Short mmCIF file of C-alpha atoms and ligand atoms in Angstrom, two decimals:
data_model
loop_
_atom_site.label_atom_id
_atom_site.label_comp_id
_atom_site.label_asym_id
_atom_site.label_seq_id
_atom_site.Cartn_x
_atom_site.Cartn_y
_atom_site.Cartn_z
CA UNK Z 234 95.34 193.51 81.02
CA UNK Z 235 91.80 193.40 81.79
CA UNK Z 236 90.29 195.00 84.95
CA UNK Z 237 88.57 192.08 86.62
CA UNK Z 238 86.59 194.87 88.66
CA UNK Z 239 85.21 196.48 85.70
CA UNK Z 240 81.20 196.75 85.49
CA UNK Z 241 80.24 197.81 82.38
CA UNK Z 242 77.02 199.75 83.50
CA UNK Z 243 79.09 201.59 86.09
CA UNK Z 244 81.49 202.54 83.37
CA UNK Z 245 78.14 203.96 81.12
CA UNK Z 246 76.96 205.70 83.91
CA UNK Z 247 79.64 207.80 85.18
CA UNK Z 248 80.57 210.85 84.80
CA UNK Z 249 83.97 212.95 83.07
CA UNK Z 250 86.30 211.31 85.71
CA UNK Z 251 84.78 207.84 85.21
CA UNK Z 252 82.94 208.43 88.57
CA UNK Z 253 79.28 207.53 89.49
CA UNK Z 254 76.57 209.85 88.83
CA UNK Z 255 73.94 210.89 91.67
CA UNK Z 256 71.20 213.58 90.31
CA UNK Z 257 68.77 212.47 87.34
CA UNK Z 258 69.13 211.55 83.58
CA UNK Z 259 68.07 209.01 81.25
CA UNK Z 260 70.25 206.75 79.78
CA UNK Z 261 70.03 204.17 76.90
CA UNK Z 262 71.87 200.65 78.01
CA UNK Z 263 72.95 198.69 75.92
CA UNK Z 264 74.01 195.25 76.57
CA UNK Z 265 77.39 194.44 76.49
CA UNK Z 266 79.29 192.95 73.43
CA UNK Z 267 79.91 189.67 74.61
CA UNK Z 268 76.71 188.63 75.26
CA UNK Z 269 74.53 186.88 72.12
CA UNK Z 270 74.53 189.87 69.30
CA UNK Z 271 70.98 188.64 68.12
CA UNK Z 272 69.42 188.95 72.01
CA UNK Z 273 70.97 192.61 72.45
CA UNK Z 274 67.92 195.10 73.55
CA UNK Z 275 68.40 198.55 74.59
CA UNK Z 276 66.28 200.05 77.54
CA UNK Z 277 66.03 202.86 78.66
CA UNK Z 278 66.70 203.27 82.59
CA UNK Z 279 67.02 205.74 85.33
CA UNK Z 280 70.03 206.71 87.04
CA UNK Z 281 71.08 209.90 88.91
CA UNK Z 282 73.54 213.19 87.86
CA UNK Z 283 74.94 215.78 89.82
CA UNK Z 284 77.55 216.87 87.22
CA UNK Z 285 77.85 218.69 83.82
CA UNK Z 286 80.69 218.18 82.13
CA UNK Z 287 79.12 220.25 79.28
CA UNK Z 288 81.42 223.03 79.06
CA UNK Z 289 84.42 221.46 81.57
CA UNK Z 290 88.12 222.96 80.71
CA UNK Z 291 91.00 221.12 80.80
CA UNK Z 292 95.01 222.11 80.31
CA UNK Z 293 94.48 225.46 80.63
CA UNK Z 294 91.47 225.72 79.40
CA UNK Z 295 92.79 224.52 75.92
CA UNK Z 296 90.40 221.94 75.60
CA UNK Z 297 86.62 222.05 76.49
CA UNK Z 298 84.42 219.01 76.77
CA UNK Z 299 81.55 218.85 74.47
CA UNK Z 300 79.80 215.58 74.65
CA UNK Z 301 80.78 211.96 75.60
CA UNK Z 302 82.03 209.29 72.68
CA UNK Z 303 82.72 206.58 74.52
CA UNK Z 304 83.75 204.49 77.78
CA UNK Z 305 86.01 201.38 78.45
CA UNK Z 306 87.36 199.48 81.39
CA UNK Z 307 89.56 202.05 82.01
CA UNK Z 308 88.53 205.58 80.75
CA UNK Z 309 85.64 208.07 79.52
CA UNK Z 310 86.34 209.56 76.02
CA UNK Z 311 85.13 212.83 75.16
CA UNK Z 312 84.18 214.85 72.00
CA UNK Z 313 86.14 218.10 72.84
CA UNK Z 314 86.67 221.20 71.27
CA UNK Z 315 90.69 222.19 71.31
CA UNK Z 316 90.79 225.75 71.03
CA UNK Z 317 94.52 226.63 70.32
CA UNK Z 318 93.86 224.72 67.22
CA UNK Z 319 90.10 225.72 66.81
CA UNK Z 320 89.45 221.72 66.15
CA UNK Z 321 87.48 219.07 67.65
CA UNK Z 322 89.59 216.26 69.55
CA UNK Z 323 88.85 213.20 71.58
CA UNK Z 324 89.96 213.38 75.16
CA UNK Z 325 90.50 210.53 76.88
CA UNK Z 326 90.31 210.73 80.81
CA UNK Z 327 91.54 207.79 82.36
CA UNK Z 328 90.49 206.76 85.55
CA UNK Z 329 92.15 208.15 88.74
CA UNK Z 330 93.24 204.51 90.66
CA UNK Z 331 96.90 204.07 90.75
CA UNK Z 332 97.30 201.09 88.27
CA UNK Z 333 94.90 203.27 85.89
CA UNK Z 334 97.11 206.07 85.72
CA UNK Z 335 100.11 203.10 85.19
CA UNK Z 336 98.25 201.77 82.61
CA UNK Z 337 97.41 205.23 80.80
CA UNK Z 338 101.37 205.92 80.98
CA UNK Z 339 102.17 202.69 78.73
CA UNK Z 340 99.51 203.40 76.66
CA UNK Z 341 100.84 207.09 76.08
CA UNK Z 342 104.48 205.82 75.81
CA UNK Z 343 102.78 203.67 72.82
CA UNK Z 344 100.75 205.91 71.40
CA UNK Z 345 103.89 208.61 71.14
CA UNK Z 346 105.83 205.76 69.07
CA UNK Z 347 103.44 205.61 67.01
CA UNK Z 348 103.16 208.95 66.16
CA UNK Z 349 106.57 209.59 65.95
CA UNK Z 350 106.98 207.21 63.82
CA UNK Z 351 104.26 208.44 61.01
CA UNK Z 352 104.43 212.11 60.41
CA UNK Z 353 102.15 212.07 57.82
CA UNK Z 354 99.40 210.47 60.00
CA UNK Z 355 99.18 207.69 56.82
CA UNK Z 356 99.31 204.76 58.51
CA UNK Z 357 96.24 204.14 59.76
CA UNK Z 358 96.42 204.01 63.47
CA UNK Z 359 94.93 206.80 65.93
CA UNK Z 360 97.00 209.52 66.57
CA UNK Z 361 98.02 210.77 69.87
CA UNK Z 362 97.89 214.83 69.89
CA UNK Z 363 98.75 215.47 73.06
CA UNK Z 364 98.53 214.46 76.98
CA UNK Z 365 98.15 216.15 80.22
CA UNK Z 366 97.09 215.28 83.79
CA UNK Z 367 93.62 216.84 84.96
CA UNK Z 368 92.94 217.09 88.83
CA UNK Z 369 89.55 215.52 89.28
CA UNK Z 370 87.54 215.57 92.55
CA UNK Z 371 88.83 212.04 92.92
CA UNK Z 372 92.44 212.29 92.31
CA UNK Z 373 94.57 212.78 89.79
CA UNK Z 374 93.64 211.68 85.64
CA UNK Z 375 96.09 211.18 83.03
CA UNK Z 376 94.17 212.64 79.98
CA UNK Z 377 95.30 211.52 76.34
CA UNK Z 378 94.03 213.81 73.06
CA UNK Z 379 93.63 211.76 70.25
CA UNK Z 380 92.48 212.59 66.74
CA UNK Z 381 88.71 212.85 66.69
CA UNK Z 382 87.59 209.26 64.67
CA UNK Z 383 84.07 208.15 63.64
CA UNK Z 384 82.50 204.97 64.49
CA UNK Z 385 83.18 201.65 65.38
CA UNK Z 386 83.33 198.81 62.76
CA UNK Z 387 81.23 196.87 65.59
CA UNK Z 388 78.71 200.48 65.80
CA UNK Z 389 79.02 199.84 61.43
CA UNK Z 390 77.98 195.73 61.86
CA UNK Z 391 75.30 197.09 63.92
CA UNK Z 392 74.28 199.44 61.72
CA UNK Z 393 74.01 196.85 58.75
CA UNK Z 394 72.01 195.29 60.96
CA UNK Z 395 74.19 192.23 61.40
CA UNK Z 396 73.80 191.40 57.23
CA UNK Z 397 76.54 190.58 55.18
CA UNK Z 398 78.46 193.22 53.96
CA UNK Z 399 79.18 193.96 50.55
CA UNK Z 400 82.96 192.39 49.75
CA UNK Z 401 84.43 195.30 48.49
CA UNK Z 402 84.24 197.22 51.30
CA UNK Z 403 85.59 194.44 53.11
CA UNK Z 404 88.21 194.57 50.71
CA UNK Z 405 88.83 198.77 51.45
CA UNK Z 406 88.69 197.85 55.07
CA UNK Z 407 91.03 194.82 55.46
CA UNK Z 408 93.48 196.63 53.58
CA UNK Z 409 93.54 199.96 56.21
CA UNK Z 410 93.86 197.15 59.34
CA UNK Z 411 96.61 195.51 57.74
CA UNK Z 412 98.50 199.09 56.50
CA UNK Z 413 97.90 199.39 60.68
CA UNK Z 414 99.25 196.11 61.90
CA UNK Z 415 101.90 196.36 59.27
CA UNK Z 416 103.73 199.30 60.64
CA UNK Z 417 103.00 198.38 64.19
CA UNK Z 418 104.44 194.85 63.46
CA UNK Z 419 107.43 195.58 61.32
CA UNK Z 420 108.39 199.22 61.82
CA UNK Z 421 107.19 200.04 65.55
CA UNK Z 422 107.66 195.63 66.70
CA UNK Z 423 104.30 196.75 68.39
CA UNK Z 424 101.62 193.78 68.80
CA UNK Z 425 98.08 195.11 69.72
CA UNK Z 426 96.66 192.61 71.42
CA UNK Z 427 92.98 193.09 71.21
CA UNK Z 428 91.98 193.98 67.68
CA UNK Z 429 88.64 193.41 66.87
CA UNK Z 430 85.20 195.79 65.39
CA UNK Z 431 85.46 198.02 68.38
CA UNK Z 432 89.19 198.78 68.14
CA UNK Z 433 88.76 199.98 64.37
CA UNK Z 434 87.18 203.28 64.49
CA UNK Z 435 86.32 204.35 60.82
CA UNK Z 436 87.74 208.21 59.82
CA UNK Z 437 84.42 209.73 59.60
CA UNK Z 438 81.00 209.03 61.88
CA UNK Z 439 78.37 206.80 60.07
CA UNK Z 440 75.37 209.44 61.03
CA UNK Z 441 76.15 212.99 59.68
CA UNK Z 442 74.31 214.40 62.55
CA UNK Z 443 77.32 213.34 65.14
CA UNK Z 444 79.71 214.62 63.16
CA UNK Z 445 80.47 218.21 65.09
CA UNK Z 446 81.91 219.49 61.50
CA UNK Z 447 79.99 217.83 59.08
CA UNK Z 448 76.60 219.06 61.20
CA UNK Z 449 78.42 222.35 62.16
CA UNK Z 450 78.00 221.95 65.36
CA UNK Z 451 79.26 225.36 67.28
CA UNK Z 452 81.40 224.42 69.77
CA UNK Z 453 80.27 225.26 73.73
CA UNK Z 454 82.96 226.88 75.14
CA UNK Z 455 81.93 227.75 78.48
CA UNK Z 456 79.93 225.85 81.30
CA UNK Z 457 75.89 226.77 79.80
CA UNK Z 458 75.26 229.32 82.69
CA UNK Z 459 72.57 228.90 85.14
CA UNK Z 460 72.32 225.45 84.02
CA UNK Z 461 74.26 223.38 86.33
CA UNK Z 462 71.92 220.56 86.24
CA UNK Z 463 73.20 217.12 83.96
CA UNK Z 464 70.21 216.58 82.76
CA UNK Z 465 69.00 219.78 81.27
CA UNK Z 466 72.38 219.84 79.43
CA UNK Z 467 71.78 216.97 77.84
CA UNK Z 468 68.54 218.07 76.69
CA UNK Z 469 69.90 221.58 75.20
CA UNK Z 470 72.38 219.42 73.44
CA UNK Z 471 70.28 216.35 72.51
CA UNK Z 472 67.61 219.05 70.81
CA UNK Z 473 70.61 221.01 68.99
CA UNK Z 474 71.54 217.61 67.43
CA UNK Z 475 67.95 216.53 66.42
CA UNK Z 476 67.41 219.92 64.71
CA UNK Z 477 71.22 219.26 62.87
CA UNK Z 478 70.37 215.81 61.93
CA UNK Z 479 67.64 217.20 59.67
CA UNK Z 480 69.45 219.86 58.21
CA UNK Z 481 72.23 217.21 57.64
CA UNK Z 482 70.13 214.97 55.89
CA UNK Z 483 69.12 218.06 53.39
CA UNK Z 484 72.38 219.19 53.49
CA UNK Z 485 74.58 215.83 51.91
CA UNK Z 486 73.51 214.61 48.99
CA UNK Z 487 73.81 211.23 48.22
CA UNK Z 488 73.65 210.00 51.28
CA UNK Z 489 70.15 209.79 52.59
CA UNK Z 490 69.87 206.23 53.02
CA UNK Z 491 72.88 205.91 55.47
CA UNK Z 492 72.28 208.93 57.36
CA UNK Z 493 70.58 208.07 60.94
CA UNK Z 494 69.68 210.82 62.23
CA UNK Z 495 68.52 211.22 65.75
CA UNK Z 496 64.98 212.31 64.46
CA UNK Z 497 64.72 209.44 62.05
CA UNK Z 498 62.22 206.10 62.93
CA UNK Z 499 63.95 203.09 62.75
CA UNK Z 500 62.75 201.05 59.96
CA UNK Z 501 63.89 197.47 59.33
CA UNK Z 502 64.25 197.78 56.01
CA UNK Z 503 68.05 196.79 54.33
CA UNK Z 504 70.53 199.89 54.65
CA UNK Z 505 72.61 200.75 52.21
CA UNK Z 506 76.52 201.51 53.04
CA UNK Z 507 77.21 203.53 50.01
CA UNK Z 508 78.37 206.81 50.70
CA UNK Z 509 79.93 205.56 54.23
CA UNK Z 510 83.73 206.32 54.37
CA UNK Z 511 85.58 202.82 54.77
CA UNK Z 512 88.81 204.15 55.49
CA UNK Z 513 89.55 203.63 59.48
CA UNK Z 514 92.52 203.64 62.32
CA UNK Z 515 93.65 201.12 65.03
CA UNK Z 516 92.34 202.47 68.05
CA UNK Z 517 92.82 201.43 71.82
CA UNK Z 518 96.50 200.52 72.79
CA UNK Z 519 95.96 200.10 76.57
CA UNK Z 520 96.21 196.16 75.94
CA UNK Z 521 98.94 196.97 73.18
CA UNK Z 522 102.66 195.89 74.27
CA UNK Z 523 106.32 195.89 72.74
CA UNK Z 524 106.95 192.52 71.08
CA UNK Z 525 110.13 191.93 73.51
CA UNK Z 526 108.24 193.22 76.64
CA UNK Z 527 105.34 191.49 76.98
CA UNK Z 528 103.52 191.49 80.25
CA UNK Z 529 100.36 189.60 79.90
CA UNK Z 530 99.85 185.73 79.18
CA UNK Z 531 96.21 186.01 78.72
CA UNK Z 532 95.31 189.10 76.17
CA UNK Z 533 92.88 189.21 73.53
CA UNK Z 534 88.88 189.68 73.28
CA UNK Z 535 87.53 185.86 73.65
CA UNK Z 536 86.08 185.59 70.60
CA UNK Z 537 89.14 187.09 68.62
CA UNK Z 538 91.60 184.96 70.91
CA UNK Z 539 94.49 182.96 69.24
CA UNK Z 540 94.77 179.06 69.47
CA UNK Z 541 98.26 179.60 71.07
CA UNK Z 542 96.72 182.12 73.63
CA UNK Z 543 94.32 179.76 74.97
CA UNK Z 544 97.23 177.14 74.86
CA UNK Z 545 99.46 179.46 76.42
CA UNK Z 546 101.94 178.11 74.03
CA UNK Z 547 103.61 181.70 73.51
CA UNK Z 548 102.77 184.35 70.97
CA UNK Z 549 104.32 186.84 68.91
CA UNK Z 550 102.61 189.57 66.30
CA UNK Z 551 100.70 186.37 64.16
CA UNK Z 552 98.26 186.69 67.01
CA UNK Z 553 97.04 189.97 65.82
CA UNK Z 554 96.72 188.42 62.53
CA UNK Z 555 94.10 185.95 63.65
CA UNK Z 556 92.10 188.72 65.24
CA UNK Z 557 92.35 190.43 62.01
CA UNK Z 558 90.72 187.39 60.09
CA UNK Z 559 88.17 186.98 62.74
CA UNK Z 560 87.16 190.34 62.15
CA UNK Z 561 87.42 190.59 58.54
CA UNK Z 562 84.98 187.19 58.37
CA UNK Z 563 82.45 189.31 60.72
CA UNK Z 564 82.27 192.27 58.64
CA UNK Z 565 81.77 189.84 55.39
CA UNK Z 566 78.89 188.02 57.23
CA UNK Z 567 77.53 189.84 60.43
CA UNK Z 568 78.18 186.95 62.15
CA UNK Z 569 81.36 186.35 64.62
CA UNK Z 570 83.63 183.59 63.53
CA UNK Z 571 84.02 182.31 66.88
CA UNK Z 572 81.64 182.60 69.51
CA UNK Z 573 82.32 179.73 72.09
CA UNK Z 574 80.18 178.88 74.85
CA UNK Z 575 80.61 176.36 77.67
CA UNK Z 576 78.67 173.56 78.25
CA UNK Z 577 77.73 170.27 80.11
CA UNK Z 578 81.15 169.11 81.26
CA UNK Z 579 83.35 171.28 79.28
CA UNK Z 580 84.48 175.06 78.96
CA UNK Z 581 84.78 177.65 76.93
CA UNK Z 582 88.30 177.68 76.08
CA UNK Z 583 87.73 174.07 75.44
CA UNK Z 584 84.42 174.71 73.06
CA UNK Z 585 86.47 177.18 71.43
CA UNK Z 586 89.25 174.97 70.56
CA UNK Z 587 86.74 172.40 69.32
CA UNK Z 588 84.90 175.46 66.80
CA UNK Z 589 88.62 176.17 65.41
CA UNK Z 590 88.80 172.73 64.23
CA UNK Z 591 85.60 172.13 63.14
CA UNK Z 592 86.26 174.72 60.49
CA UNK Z 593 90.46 174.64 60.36
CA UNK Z 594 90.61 171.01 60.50
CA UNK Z 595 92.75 168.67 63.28
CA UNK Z 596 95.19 171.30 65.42
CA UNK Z 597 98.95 169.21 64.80
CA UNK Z 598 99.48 167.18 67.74
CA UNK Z 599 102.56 169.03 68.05
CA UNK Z 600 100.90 172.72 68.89
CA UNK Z 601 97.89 170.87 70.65
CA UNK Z 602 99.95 169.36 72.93
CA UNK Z 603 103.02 171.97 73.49
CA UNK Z 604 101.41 174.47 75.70
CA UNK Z 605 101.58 175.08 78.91
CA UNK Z 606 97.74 174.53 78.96
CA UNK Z 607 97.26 171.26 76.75
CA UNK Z 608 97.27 169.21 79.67
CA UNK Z 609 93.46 171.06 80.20
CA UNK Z 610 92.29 169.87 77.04
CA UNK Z 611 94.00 167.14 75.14
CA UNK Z 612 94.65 163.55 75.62
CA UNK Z 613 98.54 163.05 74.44
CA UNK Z 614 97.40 162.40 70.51
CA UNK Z 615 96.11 165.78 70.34
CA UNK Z 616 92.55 164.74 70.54
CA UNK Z 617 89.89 167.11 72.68
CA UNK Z 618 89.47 165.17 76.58
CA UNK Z 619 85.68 166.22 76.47
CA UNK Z 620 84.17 167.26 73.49
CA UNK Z 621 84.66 164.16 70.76
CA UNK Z 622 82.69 164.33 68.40
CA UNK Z 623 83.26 167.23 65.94
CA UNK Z 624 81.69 168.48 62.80
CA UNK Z 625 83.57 169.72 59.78
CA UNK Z 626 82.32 172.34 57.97
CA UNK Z 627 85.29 174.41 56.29
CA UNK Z 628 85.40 178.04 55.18
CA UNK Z 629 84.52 178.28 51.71
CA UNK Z 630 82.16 175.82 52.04
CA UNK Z 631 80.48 177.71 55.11
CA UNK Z 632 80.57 181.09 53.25
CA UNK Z 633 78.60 179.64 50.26
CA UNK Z 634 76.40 177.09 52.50
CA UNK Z 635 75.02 179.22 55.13
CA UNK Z 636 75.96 182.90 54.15
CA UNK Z 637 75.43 182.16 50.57
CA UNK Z 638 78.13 183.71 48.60
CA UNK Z 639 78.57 182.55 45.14
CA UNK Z 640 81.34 180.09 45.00
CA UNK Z 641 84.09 181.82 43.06
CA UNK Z 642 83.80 185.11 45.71
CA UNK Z 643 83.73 182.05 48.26
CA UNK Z 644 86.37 180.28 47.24
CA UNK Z 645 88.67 183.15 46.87
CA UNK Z 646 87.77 185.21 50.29
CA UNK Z 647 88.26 181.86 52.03
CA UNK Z 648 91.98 181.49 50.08
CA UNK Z 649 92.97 184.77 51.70
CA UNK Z 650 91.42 183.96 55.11
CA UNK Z 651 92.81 180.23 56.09
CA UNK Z 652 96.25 181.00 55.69
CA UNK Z 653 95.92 183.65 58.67
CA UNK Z 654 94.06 181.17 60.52
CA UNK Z 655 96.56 178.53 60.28
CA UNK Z 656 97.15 176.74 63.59
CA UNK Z 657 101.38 176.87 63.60
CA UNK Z 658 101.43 181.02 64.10
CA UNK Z 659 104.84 181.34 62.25
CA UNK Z 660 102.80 180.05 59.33
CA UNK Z 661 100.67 182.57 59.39
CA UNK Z 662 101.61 185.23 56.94
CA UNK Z 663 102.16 188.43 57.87
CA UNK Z 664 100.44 192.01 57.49
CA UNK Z 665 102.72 192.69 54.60
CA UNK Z 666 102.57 189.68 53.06
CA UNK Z 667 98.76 189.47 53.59
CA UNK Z 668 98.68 193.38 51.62
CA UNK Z 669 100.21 191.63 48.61
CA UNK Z 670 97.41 189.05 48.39
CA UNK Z 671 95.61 189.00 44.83
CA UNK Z 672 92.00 189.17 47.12
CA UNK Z 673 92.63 192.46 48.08
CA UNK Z 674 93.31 194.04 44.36
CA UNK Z 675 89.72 191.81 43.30
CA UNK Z 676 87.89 194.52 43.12
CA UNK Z 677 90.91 196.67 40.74
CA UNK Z 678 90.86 194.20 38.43
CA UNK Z 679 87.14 193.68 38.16
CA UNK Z 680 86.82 197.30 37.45
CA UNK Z 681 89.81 197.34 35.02
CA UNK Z 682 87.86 194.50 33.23
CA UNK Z 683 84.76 196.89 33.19
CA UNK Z 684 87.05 199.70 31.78
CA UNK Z 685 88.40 197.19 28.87
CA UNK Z 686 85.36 195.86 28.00
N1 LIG G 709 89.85 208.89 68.76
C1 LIG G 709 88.56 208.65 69.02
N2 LIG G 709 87.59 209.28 68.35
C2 LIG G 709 86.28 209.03 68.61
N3 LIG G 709 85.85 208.16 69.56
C3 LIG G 709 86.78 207.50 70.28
C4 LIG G 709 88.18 207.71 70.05
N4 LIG G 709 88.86 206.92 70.90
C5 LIG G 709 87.93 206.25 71.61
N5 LIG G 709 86.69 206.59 71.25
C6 LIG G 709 85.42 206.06 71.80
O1 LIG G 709 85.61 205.74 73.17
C7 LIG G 709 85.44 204.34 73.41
C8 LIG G 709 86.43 203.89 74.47
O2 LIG G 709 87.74 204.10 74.02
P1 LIG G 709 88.90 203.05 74.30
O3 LIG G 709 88.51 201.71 73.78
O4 LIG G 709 90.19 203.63 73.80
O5 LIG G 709 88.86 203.07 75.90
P2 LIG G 709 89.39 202.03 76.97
O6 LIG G 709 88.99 202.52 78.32
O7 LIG G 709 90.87 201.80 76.77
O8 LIG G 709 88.56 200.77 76.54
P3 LIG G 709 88.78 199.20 76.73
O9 LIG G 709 87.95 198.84 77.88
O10 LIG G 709 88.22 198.62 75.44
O11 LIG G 709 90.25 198.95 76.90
C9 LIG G 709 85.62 203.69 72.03
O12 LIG G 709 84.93 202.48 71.93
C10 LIG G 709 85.04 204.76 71.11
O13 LIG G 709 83.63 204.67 71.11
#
């Protein structure tokens, strides 16, 4: 359930309610994720302010907005400080348009399932605190406070500068996405429908420095007085942050090398990840739906999208499981597993189709040609109308080939991986079965063998 109005840069650029600023600031854009990884350049451009949300109160004044996390299609989130429970929060303010607030509603309705459902917050999927509406000077906002998560797995690739990462914590971070889809598949019947690196927040931020407790941050608790100008605000906070950063980095030990702080010049040498907390939550359930109540045909990220998505052949929770093993193959390699493009005479559903077999193999006739969308791309044997010609180049032999992993680590991260990418979805296995897979206990036994030897 995409927003086909969504602009990105608006999104960045607006203000608590989601609206667009008009005073001064300067703001760091980023390019957007689906555009090439390797060609992303922040600059730095000017827009215009006329709002501090520094300080704003919401519910009563229960919660008070400290500093913004992060934007989508449909909302702003917040760092905010709750004060009935003297903790920091993420608020998220949805926008105030009608099928917004619709949209925030589901989402809620989700959310509260899921956290009814896990009273011991152990199941590692964001939980929903509380949720309010917030009169805006736009109309009405249906606000949701979640638990207060670190960063993205995509803001982690990033961070590791796109380099393969260690297997291990693959291993430690597979294993908390499928505890998630597990008990949104079989306990909640819950499919998420757009997991990928940005919908896995890890438990703790990567940089010390934006952690409000770990850089003990005091919270603002009131508008900053005399100082109703955005841009001023930002610079009182953005200067309390630098000076935290350094006393962070004095402050943890161990963890110098994978500490960014704000003050810190980027160096391109390799970073290590020791020290970063792995564990992480499911995040982002505005695309989620009940598995008997779906409403959308066409769901997932592109590059994350199921064969029988594009096909629009049906789908069931095995679709989240593909997303799941296109993300666990990006955080092994910094590279996405699928990144289709169009081309002369064909699209990019159709390139896409033609990457999954270059490295799955030949898509049965039978699911090539059952969907309602086959017609677009295959001739009645189940062979591609446009693109004919196509290379095979299969996991394990890709992994040892071009990312260069020795051929036993290869061989066995590939095993676990092609049996969630298998074309038929009900042969995919699922999050539970995929939990009991030898890969994912590698790393016990390795260190067992340590132990005995
Ligand atoms: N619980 C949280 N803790 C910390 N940051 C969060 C939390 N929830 C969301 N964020 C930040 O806010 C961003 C937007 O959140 P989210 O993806 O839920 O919004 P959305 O409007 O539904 O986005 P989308 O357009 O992807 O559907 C996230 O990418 C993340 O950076």
């Amino acid at each position: 359930m995409k927003d086909p109005n969504f602009d990105k840069q608006s999104a960045q650029n607006s203000d608590l309610y989601g609206n667009i600023r008009t005073g001064k600031e300067k703001i760091c854009r980023v390019h957007p994720r689906l555009d090439q990884k390797k060609t992303m350049r922040a600059s730095i451009r000017t827009v215009k302010v006329d709002i501090t949300p520094i300080g704003d109160q919401f519910s009563g004044g229960r919660y008070i907005a400290q500093r913004k996390l992060g934007w989508g299609q449909f909302s702003t989130v917040w760092l905010a400080y709750d004060t009935h429970t003297s903790n920091y929060v993420a608020l998220k303010i949805q926008k105030s348009a009608q099928h917004f607030s619709q949209a925030a509603l589901h989402e809620i309705e989700l959310l509260q399932a899921a956290a009814d459902g896990d009273p011991a917050n152990t199941k590692c999927v964001v939980r929903l605190i509380d949720d309010f509406k917030h009169a805006g000077p736009n109309g009405q906002h249906l606000c949701m406070v979640l638990e207060f998560l670190g960063d993205s797995l995509l803001r982690l690739i990033k961070y590791n500068r796109y380099k393969a990462m260690e297997l291990n914590k693959v291993r430690e971070i597979c294993k908390c996405i499928l505890t998630g889809l597990d008990y949104l598949h079989r306990e909640l019947g819950m499919i998420h429908s757009d997991l990928k690196p940005e919908n896995i927040l890890l438990c703790s931020t990567i940089d010390a420095a934006k952690d409000p407790i770990r850089s003990g941050l005091t919270p603002i608790l009131e508008k900053p007085e005399g100082n109703q100008n955005g841009a001023a605000t930002m610079n009182l906070i953005e200067k309390k942050l630098k000076r935290r950063a350094r006393r962070a980095v004095a402050k943890i030990s161990g963890r110098r090398v994978s500490i960014v702080g704000l003050s810190e010049t980027p160096t391109k040498t390799v970073r290590s990840l020791d020290g970063i907390d792995m564990r992480c939550k499911v995040v982002d359930f505005g695309n989620a739906c009940w598995a008997d109540n779906k409403f959308a045909e066409e769901i997932q990220t592109r590059q994350y999208r199921a064969p029988e998505v594009i096909l629009q052949s049906g789908y069931s929770f095995s679709v989240d499981m593909w997303s799941f093993a296109c993300t666990a193959f990006e955080l092994a390699t910094g590279d996405m597993l699928f990144a289709p493009k169009d081309g002369n005479g064909y699209g990019e559903d159709e390139d896409h189709l033609a990457l999954m077999m270059e490295l799955l193999g030949k898509i049965p006739r039978k699911i090539a040609t059952g969907g309602a969308r086959s017609k677009d791309y295959f001739d009645r044997h189940g062979d591609l109308k446009r693109i004919r010609r196509l290379k095979y180049w299969p996991l394990d032999r890709l992994l040892t080939d071009k990312y260069k992993l020795p051929e036993a680590e290869a061989r066995e991260f590939a095993e676990f991986l092609c049996p969630i990418l298998a074309f038929e979805p009900e042969k995919r296995p699922t999050a539970q079965q995929c939990l009991q897979h030898p890969w994912l206990n590698l790393r016990a036994q390795n260190n067992e063998d340590q132990v005995e030897g």
